[in-house]
Short mmCIF file of C-alpha atoms and ligand atoms in Angstrom, two decimals:
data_model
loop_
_atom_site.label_atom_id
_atom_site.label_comp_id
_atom_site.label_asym_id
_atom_site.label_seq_id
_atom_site.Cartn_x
_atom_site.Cartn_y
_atom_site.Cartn_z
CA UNK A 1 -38.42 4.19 6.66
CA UNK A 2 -42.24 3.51 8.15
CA UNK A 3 -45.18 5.00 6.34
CA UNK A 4 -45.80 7.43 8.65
CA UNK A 5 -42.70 9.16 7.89
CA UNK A 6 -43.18 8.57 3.80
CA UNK A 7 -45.95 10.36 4.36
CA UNK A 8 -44.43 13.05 5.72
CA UNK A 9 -40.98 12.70 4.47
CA UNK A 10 -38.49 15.21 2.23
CA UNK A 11 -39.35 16.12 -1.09
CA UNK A 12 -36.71 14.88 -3.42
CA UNK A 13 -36.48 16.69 -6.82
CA UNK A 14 -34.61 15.69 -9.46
CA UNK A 15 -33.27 17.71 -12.48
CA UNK A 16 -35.03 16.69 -16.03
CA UNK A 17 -33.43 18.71 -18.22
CA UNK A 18 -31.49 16.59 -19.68
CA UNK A 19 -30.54 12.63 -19.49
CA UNK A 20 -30.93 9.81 -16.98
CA UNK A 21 -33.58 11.56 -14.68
CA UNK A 22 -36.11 9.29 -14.96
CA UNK A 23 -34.77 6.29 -13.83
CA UNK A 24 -33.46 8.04 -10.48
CA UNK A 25 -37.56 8.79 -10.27
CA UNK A 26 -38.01 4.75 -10.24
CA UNK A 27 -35.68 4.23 -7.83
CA UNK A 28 -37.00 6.70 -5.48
CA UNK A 29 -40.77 5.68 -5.78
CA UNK A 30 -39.74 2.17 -5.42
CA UNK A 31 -38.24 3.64 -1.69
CA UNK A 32 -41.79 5.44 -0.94
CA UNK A 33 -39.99 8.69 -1.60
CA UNK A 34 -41.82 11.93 -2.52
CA UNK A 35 -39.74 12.51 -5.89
CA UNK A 36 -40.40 14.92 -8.00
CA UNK A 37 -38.87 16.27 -11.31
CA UNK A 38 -37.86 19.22 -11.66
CA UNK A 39 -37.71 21.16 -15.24
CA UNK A 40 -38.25 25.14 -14.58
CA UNK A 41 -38.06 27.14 -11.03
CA UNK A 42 -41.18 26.58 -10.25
CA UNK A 43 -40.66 22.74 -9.49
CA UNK A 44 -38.26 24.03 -6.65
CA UNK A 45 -40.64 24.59 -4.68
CA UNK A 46 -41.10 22.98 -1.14
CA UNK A 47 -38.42 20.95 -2.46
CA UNK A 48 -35.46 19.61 0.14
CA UNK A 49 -33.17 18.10 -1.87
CA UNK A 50 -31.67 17.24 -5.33
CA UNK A 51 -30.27 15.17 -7.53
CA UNK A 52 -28.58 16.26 -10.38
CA UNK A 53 -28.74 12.78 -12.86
CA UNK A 54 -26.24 11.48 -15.41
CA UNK A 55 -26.44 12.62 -18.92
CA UNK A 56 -24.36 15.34 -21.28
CA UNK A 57 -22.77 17.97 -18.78
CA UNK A 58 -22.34 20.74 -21.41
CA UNK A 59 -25.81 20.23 -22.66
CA UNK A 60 -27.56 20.49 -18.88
CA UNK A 61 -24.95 23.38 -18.09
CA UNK A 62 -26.75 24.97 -21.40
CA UNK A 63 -30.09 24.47 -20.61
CA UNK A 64 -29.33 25.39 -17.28
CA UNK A 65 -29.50 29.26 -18.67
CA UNK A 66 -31.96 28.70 -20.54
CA UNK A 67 -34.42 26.88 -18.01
CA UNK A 68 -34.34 29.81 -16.06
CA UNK A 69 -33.20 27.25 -13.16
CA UNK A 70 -29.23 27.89 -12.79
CA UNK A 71 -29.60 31.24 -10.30
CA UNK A 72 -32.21 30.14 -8.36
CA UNK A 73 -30.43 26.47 -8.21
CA UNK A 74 -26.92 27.77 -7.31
CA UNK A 75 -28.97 29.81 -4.30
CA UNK A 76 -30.31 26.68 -3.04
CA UNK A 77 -27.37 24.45 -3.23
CA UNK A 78 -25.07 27.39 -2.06
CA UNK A 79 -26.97 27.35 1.03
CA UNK A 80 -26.48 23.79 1.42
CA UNK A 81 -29.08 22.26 0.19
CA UNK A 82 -28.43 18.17 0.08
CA UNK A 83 -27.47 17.20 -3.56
CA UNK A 84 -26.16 14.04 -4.28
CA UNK A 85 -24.63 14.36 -8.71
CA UNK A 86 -24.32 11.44 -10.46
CA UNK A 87 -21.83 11.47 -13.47
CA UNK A 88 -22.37 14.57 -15.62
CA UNK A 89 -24.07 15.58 -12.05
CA UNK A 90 -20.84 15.06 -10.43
CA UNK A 91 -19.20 17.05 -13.13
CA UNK A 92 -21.87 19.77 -12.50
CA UNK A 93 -20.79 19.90 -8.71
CA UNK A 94 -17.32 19.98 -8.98
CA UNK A 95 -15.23 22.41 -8.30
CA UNK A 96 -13.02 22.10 -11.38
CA UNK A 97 -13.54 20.28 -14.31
CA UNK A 98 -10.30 19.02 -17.23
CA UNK A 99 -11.65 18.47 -20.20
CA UNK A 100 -14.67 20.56 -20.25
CA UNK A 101 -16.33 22.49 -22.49
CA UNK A 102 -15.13 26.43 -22.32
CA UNK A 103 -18.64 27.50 -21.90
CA UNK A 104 -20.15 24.74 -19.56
CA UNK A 105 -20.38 26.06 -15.70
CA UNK A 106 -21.45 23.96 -12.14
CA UNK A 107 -21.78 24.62 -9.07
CA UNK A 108 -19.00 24.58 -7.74
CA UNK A 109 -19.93 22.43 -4.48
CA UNK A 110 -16.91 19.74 -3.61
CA UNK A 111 -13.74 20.05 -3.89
CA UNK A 112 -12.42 17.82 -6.11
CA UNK A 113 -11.00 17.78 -9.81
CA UNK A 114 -12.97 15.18 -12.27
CA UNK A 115 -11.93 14.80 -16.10
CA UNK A 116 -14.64 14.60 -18.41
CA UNK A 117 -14.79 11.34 -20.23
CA UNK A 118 -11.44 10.60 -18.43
CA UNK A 119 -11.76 6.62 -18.98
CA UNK A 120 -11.10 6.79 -22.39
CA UNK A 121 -12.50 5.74 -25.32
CA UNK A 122 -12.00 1.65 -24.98
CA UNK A 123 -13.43 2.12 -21.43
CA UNK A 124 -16.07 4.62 -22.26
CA UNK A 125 -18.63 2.35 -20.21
CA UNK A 126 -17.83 -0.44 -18.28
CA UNK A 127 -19.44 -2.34 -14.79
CA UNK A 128 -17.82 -3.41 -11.84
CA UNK A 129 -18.78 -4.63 -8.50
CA UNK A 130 -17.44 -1.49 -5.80
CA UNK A 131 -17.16 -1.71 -1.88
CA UNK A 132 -18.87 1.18 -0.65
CA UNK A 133 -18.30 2.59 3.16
CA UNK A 134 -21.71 2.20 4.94
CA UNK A 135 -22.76 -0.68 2.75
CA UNK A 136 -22.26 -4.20 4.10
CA UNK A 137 -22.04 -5.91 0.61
CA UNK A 138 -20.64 -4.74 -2.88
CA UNK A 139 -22.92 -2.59 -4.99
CA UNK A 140 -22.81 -2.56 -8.75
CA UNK A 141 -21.85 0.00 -10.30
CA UNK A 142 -22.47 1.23 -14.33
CA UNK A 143 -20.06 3.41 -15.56
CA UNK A 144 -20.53 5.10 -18.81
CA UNK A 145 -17.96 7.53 -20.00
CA UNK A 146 -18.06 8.46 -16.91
CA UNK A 147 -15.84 11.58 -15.10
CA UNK A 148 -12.63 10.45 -13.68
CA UNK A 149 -11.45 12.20 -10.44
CA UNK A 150 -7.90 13.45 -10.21
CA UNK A 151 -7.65 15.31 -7.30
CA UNK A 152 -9.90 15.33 -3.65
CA UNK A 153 -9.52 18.30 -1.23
CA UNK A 154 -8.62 17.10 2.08
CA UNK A 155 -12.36 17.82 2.93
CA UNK A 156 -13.46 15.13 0.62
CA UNK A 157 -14.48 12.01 2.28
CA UNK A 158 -14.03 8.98 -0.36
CA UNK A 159 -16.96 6.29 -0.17
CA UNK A 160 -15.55 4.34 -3.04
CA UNK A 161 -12.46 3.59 -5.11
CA UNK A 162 -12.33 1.81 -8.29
CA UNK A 163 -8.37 1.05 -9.14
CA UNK A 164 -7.04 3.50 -6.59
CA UNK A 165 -9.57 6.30 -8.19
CA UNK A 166 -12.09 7.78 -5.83
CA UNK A 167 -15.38 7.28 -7.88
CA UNK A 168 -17.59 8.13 -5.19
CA UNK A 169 -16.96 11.19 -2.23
CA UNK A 170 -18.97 13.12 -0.08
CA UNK A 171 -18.41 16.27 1.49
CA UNK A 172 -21.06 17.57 3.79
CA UNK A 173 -24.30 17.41 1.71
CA UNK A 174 -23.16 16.85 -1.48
CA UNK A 175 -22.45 13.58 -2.32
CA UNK A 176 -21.11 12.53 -6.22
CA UNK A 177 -20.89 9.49 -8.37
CA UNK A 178 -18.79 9.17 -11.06
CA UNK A 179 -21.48 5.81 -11.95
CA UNK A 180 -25.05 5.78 -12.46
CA UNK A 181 -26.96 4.28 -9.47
CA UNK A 182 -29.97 4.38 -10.51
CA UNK A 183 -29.21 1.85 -13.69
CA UNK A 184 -29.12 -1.02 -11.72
CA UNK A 185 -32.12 -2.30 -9.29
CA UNK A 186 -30.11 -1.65 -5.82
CA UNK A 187 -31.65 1.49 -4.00
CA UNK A 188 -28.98 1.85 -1.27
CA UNK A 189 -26.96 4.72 -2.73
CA UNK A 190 -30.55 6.28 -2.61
CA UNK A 191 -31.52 5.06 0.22
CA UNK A 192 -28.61 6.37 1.89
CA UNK A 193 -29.19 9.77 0.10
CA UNK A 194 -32.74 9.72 1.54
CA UNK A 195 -31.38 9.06 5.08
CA UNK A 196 -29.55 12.40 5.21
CA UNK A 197 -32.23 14.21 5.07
CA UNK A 198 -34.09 12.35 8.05
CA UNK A 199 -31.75 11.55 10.09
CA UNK A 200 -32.62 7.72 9.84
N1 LIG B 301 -19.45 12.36 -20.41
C1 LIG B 301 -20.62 12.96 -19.88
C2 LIG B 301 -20.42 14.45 -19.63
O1 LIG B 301 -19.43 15.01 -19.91
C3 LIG B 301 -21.08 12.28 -18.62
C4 LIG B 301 -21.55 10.90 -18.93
C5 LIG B 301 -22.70 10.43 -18.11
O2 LIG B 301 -23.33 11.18 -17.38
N2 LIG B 301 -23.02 9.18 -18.29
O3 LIG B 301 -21.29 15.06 -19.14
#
């Protein structure tokens, strides 16, 4: 990306209710992105696209209500806005979640079926080095009791597999991660994200 189009690039917001928001903040400045977080409705505006960080799903689906930010957020992404959900994000995209609390909701964006904390407890958090499609060389990847997907719809493209388990799809403009990203130094996964939006 030139500076020329940093300047006049897509906003990026990303949710700070709750968790690992900041760091996907770093990783985005360190791109020249226009990031911004976003904590009540407000911060939605003139944004083009989200990304829902890791964290406590129940927790964000909570303060969700009470933020004010789940209607006008479901509107947005319902329409398609570009969301790429990392961990509890991907959990907050999914279209149906094992192991969930009876009381958290998503969005209900992809089509897939994730397991909360579905490594189990001896593998609650563990790193591993994952080929990713459209990345030349492997990308490191933090997990950290991290969602395990059981099931993709046949819509679901699958970037990533770690043992035989998709652990990072895309369908459309919503793109999920059952690892965190933005722990390590490598930008591509945002970078990538960022490209979406412009077309680069
Ligand atoms: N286990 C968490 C949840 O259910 C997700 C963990 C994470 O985001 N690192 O939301």
């Amino acid at each position: 990306m030139n500076r020329s189009a940093e300047a006049s690039g897509p906003v990026v917001g990303v949710l700070a209710l709750q968790g690992a928001f900041s760091t996907h903040l770093e990783r985005l400045a360190a791109l020249g992105v226009d990031a911004r977080l976003v904590k009540q409705p407000e911060h939605l505006d003139g944004v083009d696209a989200l990304i829902l960080p890791g964290g406590e799903s129940t927790t964000m689906s909570m303060l969700l209500d009470t933020s004010g930010l789940r209607d006008p957020l479901s509107d947005l992404l319902g329409d398609g806005m570009p969301v790429f959900g990392t961990c509890a994000g991907m959990i907050l995209c999914a279209s149906n979640v094992l192991d969930g609390r009876p009381d958290q909701h998503g969005f209900d964006l992809i089509d897939i079926t994730v397991r909360r904390n579905g490594y189990g407890r001896q593998l609650d958090s563990f790193e591993t080095d994952l080929d990713i499609v459209g990345l030349d060389t492997p990308f490191h990847a933090v997990f950290i009791r991290a969602p395990r997907v059981e099931r993709v719809g046949v819509a679901v493209e699958v970037l990533a597999e770690h043992d035989g388990i998709p652990v990072l799809v895309r369908d459309g403009t919503c793109t999920v991660a059952a690892f965190h990203p933005e722990l390590t130094h490598d930008t591509r996964l945002h970078e990538l994200f960022v490209a979406q939006l412009t077309g680069n």
